[in-house]
Each structure stands twice: as structure tokens, then as C-alpha cells.
Coordinates of C-alpha atoms and ligand atoms in Angstrom, one line a residue:
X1 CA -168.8 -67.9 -99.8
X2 CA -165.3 -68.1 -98.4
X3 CA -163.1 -65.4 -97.5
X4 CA -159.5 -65.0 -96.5
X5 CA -157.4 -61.9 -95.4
X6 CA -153.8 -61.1 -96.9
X7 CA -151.7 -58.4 -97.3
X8 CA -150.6 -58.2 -100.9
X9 CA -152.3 -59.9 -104.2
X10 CA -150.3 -60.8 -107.1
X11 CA -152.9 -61.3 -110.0
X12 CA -151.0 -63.8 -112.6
X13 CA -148.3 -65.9 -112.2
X14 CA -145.9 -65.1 -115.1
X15 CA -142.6 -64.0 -114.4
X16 CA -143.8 -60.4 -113.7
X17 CA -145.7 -62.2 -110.5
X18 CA -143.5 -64.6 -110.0
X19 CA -140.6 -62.1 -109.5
X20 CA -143.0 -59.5 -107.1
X21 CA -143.8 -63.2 -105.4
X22 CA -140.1 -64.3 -105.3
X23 CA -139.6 -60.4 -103.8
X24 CA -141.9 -60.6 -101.3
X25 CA -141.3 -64.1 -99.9
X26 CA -137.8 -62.9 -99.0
X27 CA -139.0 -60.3 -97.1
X28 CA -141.5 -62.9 -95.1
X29 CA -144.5 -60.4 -96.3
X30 CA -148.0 -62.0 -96.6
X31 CA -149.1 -62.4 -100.1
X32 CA -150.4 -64.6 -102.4
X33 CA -150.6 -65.4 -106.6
X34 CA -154.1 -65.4 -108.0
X35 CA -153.8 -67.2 -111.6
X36 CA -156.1 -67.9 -114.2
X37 CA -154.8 -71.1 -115.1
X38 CA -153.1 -74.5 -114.9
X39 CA -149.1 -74.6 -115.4
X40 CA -147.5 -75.7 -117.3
X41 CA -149.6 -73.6 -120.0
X42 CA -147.7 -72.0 -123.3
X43 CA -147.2 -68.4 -123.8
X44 CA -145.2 -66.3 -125.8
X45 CA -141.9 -64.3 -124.8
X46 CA -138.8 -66.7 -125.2
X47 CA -135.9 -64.9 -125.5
X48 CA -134.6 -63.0 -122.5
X49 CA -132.3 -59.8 -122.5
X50 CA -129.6 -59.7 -119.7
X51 CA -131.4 -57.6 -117.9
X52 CA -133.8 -59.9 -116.3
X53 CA -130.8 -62.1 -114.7
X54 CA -130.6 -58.9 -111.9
X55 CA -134.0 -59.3 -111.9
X56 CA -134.0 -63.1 -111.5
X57 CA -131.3 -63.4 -108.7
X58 CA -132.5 -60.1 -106.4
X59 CA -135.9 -62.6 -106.5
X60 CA -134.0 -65.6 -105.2
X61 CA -134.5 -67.7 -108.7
X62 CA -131.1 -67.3 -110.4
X63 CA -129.9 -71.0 -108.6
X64 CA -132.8 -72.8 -109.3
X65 CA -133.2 -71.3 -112.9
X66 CA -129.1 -72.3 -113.9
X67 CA -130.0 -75.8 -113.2
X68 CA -132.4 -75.9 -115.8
X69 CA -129.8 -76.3 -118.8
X70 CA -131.8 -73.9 -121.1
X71 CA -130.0 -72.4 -124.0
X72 CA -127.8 -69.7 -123.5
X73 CA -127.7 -66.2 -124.9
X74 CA -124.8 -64.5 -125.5
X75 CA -126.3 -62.1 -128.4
X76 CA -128.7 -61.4 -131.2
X77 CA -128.5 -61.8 -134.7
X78 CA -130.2 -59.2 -137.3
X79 CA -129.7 -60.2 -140.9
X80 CA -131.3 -58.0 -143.8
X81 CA -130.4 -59.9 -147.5
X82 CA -126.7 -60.8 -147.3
X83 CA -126.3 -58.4 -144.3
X84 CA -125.6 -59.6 -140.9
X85 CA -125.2 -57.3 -137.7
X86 CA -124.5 -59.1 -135.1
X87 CA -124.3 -58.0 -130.7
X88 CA -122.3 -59.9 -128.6
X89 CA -123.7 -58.8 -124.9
X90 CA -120.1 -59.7 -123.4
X91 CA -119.1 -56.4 -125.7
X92 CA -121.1 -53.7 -124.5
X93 CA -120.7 -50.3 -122.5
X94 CA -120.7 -50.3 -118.7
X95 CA -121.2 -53.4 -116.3
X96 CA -123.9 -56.1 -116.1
X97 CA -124.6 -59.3 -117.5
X98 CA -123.3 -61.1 -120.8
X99 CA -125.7 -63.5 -121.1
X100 CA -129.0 -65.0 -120.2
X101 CA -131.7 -67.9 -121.8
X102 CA -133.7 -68.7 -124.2
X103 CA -136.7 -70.2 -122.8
X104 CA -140.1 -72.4 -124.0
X105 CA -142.0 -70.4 -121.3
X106 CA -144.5 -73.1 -120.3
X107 CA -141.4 -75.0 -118.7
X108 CA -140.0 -71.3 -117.5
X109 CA -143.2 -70.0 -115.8
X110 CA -143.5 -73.4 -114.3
X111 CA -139.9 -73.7 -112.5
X112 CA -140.6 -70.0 -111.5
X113 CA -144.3 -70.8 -109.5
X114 CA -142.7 -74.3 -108.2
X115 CA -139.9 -72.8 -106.8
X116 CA -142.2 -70.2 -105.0
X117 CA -144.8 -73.2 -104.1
X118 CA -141.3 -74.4 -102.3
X119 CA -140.1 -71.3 -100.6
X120 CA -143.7 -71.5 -99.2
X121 CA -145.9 -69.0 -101.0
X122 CA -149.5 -69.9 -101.7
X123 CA -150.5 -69.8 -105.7
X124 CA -154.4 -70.4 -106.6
X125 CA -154.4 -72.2 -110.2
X126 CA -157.3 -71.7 -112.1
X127 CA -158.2 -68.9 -110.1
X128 CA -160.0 -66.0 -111.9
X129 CA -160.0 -62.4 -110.5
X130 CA -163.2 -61.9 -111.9
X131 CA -163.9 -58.5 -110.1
X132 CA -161.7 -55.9 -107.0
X133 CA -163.5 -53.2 -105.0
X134 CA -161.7 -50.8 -103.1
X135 CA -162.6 -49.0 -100.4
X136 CA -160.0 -46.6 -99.4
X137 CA -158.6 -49.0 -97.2
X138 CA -158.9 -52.9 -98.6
X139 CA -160.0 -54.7 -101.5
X140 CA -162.3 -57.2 -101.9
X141 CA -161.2 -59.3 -104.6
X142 CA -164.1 -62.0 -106.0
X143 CA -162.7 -65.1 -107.9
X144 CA -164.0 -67.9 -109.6
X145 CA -162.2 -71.4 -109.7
X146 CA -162.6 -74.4 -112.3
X147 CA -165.6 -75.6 -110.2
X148 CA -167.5 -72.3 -110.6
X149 CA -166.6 -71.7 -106.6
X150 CA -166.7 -68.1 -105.9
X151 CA -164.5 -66.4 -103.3
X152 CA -163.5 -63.0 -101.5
X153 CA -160.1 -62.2 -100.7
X154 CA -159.7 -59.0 -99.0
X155 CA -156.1 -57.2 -99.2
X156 CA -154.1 -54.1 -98.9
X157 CA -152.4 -54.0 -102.1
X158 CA -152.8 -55.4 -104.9
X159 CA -149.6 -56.2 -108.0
X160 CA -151.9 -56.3 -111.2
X161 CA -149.2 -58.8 -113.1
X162 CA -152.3 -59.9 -115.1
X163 CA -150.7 -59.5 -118.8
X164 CA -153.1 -59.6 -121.2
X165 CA -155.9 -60.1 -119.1
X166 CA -155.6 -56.8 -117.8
X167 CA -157.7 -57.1 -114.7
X168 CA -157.4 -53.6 -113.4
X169 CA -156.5 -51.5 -116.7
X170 CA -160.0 -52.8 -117.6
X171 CA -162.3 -52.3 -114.4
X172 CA -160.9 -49.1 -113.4
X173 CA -160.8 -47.7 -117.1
X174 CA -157.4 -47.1 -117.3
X175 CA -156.4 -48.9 -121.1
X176 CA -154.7 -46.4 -123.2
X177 CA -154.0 -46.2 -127.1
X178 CA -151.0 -48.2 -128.0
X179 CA -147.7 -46.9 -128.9
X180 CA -147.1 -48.9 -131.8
X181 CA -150.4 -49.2 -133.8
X182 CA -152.0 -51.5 -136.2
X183 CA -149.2 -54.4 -135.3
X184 CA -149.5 -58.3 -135.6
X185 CA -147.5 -61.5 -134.9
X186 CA -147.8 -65.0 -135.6
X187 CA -146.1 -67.9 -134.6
X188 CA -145.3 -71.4 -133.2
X189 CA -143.0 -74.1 -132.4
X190 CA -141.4 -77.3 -134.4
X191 CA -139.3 -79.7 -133.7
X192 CA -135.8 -79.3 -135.9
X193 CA -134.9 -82.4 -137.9
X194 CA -131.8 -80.4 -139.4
X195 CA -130.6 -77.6 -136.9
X196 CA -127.2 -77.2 -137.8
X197 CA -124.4 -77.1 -135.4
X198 CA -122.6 -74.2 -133.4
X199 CA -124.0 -70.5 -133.4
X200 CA -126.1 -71.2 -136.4
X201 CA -128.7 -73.7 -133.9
X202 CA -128.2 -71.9 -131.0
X203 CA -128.1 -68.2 -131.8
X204 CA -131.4 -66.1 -131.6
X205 CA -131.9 -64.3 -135.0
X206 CA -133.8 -61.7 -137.1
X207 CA -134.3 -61.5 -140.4
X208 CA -135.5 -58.8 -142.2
X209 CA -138.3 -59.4 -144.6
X210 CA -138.8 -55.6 -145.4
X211 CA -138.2 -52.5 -142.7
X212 CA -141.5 -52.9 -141.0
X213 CA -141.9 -57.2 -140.9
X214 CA -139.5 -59.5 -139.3
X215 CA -138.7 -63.2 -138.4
X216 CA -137.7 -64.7 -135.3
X217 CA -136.0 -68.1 -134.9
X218 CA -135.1 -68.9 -131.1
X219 CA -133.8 -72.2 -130.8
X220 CA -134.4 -74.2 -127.3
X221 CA -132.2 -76.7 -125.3
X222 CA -135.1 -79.1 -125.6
X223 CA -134.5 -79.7 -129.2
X224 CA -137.3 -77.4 -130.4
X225 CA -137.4 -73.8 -131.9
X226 CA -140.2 -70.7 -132.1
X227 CA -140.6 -69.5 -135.1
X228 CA -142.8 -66.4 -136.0
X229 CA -143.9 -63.0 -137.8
X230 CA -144.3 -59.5 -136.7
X231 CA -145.3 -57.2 -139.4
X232 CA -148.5 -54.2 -140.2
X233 CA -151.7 -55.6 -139.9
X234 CA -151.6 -54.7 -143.6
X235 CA -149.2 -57.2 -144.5
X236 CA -150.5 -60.2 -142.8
X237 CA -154.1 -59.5 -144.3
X238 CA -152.0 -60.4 -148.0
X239 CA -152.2 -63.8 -146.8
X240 CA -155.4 -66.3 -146.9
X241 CA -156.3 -69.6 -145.6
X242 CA -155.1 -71.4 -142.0
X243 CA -152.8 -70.3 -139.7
X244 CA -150.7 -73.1 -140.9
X245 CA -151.3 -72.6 -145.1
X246 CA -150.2 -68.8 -143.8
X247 CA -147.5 -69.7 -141.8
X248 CA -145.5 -71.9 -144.6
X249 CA -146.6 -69.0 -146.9
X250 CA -144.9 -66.0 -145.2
X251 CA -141.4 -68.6 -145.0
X252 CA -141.7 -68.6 -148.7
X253 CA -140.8 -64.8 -147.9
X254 CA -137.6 -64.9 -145.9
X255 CA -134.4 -65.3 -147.6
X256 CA -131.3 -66.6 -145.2
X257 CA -134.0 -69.4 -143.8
X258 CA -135.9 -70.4 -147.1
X259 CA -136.3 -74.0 -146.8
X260 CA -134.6 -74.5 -143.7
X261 CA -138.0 -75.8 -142.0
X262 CA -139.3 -77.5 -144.9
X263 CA -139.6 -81.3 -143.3
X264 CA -140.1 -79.9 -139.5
X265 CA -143.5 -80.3 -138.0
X266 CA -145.1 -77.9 -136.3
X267 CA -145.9 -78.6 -132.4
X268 CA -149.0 -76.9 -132.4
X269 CA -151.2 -75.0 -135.4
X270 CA -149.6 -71.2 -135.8
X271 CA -150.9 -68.5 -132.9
X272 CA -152.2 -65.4 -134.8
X273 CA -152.2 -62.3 -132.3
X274 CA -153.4 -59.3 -133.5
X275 CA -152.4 -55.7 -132.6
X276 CA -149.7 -56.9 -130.0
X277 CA -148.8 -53.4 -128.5
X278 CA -150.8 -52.3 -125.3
X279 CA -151.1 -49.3 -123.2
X280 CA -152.2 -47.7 -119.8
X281 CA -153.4 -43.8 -119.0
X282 CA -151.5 -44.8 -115.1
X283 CA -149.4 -47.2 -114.1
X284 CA -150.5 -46.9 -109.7
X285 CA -152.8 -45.5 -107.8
X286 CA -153.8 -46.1 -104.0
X287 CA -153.7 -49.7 -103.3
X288 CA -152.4 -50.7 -106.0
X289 CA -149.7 -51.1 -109.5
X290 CA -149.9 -52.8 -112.3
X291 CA -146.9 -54.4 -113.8
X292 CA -145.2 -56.2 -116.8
X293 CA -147.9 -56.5 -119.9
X294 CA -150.8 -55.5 -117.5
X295 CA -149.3 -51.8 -117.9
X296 CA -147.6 -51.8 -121.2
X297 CA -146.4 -53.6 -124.1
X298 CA -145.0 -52.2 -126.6
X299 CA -143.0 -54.7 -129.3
X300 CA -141.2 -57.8 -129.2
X301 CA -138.7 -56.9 -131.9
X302 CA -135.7 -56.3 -129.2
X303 CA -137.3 -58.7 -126.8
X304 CA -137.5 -56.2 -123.8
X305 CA -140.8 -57.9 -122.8
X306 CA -139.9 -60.0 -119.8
X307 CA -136.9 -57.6 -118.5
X308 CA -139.9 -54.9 -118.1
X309 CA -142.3 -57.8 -116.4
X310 CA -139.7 -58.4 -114.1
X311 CA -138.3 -54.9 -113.5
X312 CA -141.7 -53.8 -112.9
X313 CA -143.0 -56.3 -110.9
X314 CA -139.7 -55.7 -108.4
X315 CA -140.1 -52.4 -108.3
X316 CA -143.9 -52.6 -107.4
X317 CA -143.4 -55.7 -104.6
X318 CA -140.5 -53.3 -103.1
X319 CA -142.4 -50.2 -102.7
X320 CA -145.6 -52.0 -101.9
X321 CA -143.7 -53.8 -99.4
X322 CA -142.5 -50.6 -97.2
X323 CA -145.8 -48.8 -97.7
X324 CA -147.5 -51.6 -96.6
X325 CA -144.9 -51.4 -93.0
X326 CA -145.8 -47.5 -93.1
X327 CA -143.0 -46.2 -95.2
X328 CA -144.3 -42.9 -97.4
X329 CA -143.9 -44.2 -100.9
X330 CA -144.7 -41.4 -103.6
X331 CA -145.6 -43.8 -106.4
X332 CA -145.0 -41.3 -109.2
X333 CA -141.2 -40.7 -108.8
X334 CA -140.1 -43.8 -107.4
X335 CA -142.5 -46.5 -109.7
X336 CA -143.9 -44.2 -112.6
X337 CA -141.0 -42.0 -113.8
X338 CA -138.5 -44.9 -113.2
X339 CA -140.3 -47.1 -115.2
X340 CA -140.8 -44.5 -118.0
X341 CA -137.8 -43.5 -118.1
X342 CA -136.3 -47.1 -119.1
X343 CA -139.8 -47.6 -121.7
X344 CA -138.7 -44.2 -123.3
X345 CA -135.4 -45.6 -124.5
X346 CA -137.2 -48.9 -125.6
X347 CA -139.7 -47.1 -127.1
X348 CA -137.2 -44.7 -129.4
X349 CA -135.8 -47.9 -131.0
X350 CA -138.5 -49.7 -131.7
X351 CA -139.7 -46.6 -133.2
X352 CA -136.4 -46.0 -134.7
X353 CA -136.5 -49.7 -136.2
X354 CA -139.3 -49.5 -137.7
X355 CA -138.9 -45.8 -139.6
X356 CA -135.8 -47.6 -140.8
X357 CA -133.1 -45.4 -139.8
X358 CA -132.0 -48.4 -136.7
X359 CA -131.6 -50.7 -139.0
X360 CA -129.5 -48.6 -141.2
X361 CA -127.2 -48.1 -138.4
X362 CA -126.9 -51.5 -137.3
X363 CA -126.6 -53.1 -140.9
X364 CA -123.6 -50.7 -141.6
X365 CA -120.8 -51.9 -143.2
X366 CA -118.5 -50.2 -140.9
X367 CA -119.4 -49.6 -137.3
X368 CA -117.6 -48.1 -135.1
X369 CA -116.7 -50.3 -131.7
X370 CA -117.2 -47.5 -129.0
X371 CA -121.0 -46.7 -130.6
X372 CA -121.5 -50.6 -131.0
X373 CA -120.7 -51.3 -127.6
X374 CA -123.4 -48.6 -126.1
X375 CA -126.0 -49.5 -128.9
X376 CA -124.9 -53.4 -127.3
X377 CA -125.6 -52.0 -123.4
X378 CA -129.1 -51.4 -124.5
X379 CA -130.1 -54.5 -125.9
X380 CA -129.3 -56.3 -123.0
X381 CA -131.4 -54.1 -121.3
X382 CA -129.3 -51.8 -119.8
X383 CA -131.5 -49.0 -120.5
X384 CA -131.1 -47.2 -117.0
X385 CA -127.7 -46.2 -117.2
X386 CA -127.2 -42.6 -117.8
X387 CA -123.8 -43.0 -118.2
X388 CA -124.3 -44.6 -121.6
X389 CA -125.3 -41.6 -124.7
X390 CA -127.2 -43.9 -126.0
X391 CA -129.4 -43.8 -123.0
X392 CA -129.1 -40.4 -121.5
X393 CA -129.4 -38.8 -125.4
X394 CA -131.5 -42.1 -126.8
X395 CA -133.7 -39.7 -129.2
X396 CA -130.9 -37.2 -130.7
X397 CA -128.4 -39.6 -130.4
X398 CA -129.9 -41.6 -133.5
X399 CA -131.2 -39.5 -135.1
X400 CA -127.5 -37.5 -135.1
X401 CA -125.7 -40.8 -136.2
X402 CA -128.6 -41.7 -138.9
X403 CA -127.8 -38.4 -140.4
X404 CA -124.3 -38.8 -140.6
X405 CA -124.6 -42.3 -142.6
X406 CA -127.3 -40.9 -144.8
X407 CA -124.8 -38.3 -145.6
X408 CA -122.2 -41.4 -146.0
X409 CA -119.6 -40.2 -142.9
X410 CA -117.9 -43.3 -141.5
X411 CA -119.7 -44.2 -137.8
Ligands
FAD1 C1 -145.5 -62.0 -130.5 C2 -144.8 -61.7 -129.2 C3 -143.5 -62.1 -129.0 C4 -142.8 -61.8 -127.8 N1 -141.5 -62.1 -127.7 C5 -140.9 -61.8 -126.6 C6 -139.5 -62.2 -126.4 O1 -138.9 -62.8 -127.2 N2 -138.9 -61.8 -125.2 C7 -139.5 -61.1 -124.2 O2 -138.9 -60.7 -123.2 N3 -140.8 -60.8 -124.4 C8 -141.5 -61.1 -125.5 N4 -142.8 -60.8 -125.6 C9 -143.5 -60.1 -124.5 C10 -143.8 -61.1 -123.4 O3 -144.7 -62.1 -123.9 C11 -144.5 -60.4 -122.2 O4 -143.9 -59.1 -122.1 C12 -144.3 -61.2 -120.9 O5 -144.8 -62.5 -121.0 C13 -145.1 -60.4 -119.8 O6 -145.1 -61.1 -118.6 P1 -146.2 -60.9 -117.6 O7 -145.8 -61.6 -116.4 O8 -146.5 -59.4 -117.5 O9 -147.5 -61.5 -118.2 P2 -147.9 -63.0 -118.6 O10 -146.6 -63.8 -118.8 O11 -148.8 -62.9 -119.7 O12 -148.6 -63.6 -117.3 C14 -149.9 -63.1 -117.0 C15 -150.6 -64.2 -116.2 O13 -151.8 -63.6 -115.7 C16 -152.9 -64.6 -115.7 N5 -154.2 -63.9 -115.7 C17 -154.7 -63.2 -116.7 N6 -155.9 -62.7 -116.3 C18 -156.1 -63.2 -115.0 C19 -157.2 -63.1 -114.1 N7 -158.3 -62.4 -114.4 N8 -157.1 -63.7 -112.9 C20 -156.0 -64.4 -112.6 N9 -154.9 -64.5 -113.5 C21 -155.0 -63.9 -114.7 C22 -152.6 -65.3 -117.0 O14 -153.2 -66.6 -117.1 C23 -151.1 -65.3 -117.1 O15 -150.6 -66.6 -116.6 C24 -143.5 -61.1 -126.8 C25 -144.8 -60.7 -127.0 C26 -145.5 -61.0 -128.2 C27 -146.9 -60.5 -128.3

């Protein structure tokens, strides 16, 4: 069996390794990707919050990534029967970006590991991490390639960016209960024979089917757009037959786009995934942290996803980094409570949406700028900055302002 000697392993290359990757090359540290796969391969997670363009450019991809001509973001769209709230990131509280991409992420993930292939960092495709040992010192990571070929890699650190596959949460028993329980989401991609000019092709958008199920429509540069369902397991279980037979039946359900897709083809049969939100008891321990959807998911309703990949998988490469040159790193202030402190206010409005009392806030008929603004900051994923109340109080803030529209005040 081969062997080979390195300092830090990135398990996975989506953009929560390919940011660490992008980190770490800048700093001229030894490390390598580890990937499962071939790119370009699909996956799911297509609309970006502003957020991740920090993210993007402190990895050295922001130049290479503008050249791509993907479809800009400059908001989100929620619309609930003849409702319509709608964020515009260049209105929101404090600094940062005002815009970012939507993305098909084969084409994404790809640019990302080719850019890093350039900048000279090694990437093993269809590379499995099939098992890591640690002995208080290294690991010794076993893989598996396309050929069956086993090797060992040993390393001092390893960045578990593994998503789903959830290479270390698994071995070292660390998977936790979900946040969100009993959650599902189905979708795919067609090609639009009618999208209509100006915001209404271009513009990511929500509709409400009822407080707990949704619709996403996120239209691409290249012509196509994703379509899908989140909703209660219970609600997708109404529906029987094929994932396409499903899929045209839950469009009979939305309002604003019934009959929009009717003559579009669908690229690829419908993608069921079934209880989407994950978990983890710890997000570090010696030798190594796991990022992006290998620690946590929790919901792709405000599509914080990808910022948290990326934020995460910074934050690991940087510490790793200067513990790895002898620097004294204590992992739970500087990586875990960071980190929770940012999935905290995620996790209060997606809770929030989905009791209702969000979406009664942003559907009403009068809001007030100031409060728009801050709500604004946090959707593009500005959900470190204690200067915003909508952060620093994210709990009793909505549940303050709820209160005062139940009770019919003006917000
Ligand atoms: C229905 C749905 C909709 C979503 N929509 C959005 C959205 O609009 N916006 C958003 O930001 N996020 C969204 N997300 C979340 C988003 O998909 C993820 O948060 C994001 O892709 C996580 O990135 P990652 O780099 O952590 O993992 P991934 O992008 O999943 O990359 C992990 C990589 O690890 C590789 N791997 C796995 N196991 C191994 C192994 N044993 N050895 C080697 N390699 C391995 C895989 O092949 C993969 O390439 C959505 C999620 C769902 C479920």
C-alpha cells in the first residue's frame, strides 16, 4: 500500500473545503483535498447569501468567481397568496455586501477545485476516506480510489468538510439529533421555455404553500432554474407515485407559479431528500474540526447553507493553520462558540418561520424601514454583528415585535 505525509487533510471538496483549501494555499501550508467523487457532479445549495463573498475573497476566489457571469443576487422574494415581502440586501443595517450569485453548483464546486488545482494544491477525485485513526499525534487516513486502490495518508490535522458523508461525526460517534425534525425537500432543474423578463426571471423567490411547506424558484445565468419543496415529512407522504408524478403534483399546489412550468422539461427526474437537517454533539477535538454540513445543517429556507460551509471551513483552516506552527488555539472559544453564536440567530428564524410568527412579520402590510433593514442585515448573513438588535437580541426581539402585530400596533 502507498503512503504519503501532509500536514492538513481537507475531506470533500465543496465550497466548505475548497474555501479551508483556498485558506491554506495562501498561507503556503501543506495540505491536500480528499474527495469522494468526480467534478463536475450536482449538488444542492444554489442560492448564496452575501455573506459568503467575505468568505470567497479572504480565500483568493472572488476574481476568478466574477468572471463566471452567474446570476446575480441582490435580494429574496417571499410571497404568501397575494402577499409579497420583498429584501433588497443593498438596504440593510451595518456594512458588507449587497449582493452575491446564484449558482448551478456542479459548475460552482468545479471553478472552485480548478482554481485550487491552479494555485497548485493537490485534490484526489474519487478518493474515499473510508476510515482515520489517531494517535495522539497523526492520523492515518485509509482511502479507496475508483480502482479499489487503497492508501494511507498520515496528517496532523484533519478539516472534516465531508457534508453529508459525515466521515468523522460517524467514526467517532459524534452525530447528534437534528434541530429541525421530521423535515424533507424535493427538487430539480428545467430548462425555461417562458422565463419572463426583468426581476421576475432573475429574482430568487419563495412562496408559501402553507406556514410549514415552501417553494423555491432560483433562476441561473445558463438559462435554467431549480425548482423544489421543503415541507413536514407528513406532507410530502400525501403524495404518491414518481418523483416526477409528485413533483408536477405538489406545483398544482402553489399559487403565484401555477402553470408557469407547465411546457418546461425537467433536466433530471426530481431528488427526494429526506429529513434534511443534521447535527453534531462537538464540533473539534484534538486533531481535528469538522465544518460546513459535516457539523450542522439546519434548513435551507433562508439559504444560510453555504455562508456557514465557508465561514466554518475559514475559521477551521485559520486556527488549524497557527496550531499546526505552534500557536495555542483553544478550540472552544475561538471555533465552537463563534460558530454557535452565528447558528443561534439562524436557528431562531428558521424556528421562528416555521411557528409562523416570521412570516407574520415579514408579510406585514406596513413595516417599518429601520426594523426592515436589521431583519435585511441578517439574511445576507450578517449574523455576527452585535451591533444589529436583531442579532444581539435575535430571540426576544421577535418574539417582542410578533406580539406587537398580533396585538395589531404599527411595526
Ligand atoms: C434541499 C436543500 C436545499 C438547499 N439550498 C441551499 C441554498 O439555497 N443555499 C445554501 O447556501 N445552502 C443550501 N443548502 C445547503 C447546502 O447544500 C450545504 O450547506 C452546502 O452544500 C454544504 O457545503 P459543504 O462543503 O459542507 O458540503 P458539500 O457541498 O456537500 O461537499 C461535501 C463533499 O464531500 C465529499 N465526501 C463525502 N464523503 C466523503 C468521503 N468519505 N471521502 C471523501 N469525500 C467525501 C462529497 O462527495 C462532497 O463533494 C440546501 C440544502 C438542502 C438539503
Amino acid at each position: 500500500m502507498k503512503s504519503k505525509i501532509i500536514d492538513i487533510v481537507i475531506i470533500g471538496a465543496g465550497p466548505s473545503g475548497s474555501v479551508a483549501a483556498g485558506y491554506l494555499e495562501k498561507q503556503n501550508a501543506s495540505v491536500m483535498i480528499l474527495e469522494k467523487q468526480e467534478f463536475p457532479r450536482f449538488t444542492i445549495g444554489e442560492s448564496l447569501i452575501p455573506r459568503c463573498m467575505d468568505n470567497f475573497e479572504e480565500a483568493g476566489f472572488l476574481e476568478v468567481l466574477k468572471t463566471e457571469g452567474y446570476q446575480k443576487k441582490f435580494g429574496a422574494r417571499f410571497i404568501r397568496n397575494n402577499q409579497i415581502a420583498e429584501f433588497d440586501f443593498s438596504k440593510k443595517f451595518g456594512t458588507g455586501w449587497d449582493w452575491t450569485w446564484q449558482v448551478p453548483r456542479a459548475h460552482f464546486d468545479k471553478i472552485l477545485t480548478d482554481d485550487l488545482i491552479s494555485r497548485g494544491v493537490e485534490i484526489r477525485f474519487n478518493t474515499e476516506v473510508v476510515s482515520a485513526e489517531y494517535n495522539g499525534e497523526m492520523w492515518k487516513i485509509t482511502t479507496s480510489n475508483d480502482k479499489g486502490d487503497a492508501e494511507e495518508i498520515f496528517c496532523k490535522f484533519i478539516i472534516d468538510a465531508s457534508g453529508n458523508g459525515r466521515v468523522l461525526a460517524k467514526q467517532l460517534n459524534l452525530e447528534a439529533p437534528p434541530k429541525i425534525h421530521d423535515h424533507s425537500s424535493i427538487f430539480t432543474h428545467i430548462y425555461e421555455s417562458r422565463r419572463p423578463k426583468g426581476i421576475e426571471g432573475e429574482l430568487i423567490s419563495f412562496e408559501v404553500l402553507n406556514a410549514k411547506t415552501w417553494f423555491w424558484y432560483i433562476p441561473f445565468s445558463n438559462g435554467k432554474s431549480s425548482l423544489g419543496f421543503v415541507g413536514p415529512n407528513s406532507w410530502f407522504d400525501t403524495f404518491k407515485g414518481n418523483t416526477q408524478e409528485v413533483f408536477k403534483n405538489m406545483l398544482l399546489e402553489t399559487r403565484y407559479y401555477q402553470g408557469r412550468f407547465d411546457d418546461d422539461t425537467m433536466d433530471f427526474p426530481p431528488v427526494k431528500f429526506n429529513n434534511i437537517s443534521r447535527n453534531v454533539k462537538r464540533t473539534h477535538g484534538k486533531g481535528f474540526a469538522l465544518t460546513g454540513n459535516a457539523a450542522e445543517f439546519l434548513d435551507p429556507v433562508f439559504s444560510s447553507g453555504v455562508a456557514f460551509a465557508t465561514e466554518t471551513g475559514l475559521l477551521a483552516a485559520s486556527l488549524a493553520f497557527k496550531e499546526i506552527n505552534g500557536g495555542n488555539i483553544n478550540w472552544d472559544l475561538e471555533y465552537s462558540d463563534y460558530i454557535n453564536k452565528g447558528v443561534n440567530v439562524f436557528s431562531t428564524y428558521v424556528k421562528e418561520w416555521y411557528s409562523g410568527k416570521l412570516q407574520e412579520i415579514f408579510f406585514h402590510p406596513e413595516p417599518d424601514p429601520q426594523i426592515k433593514e436589521q431583519i435585511c442585515s441578517v439574511l445576507a448573513g450578517y449574523v455576527w454583528n452585535s451591533k444589529n438588535p436583531f442579532v444581539r437580541n435575535h430571540a426576544r426581539i421577535l418574539d417582542n415585535l410578533y406580539e406587537l402585530i398580533s396585538r395589531s400596533k404599527i411595526v
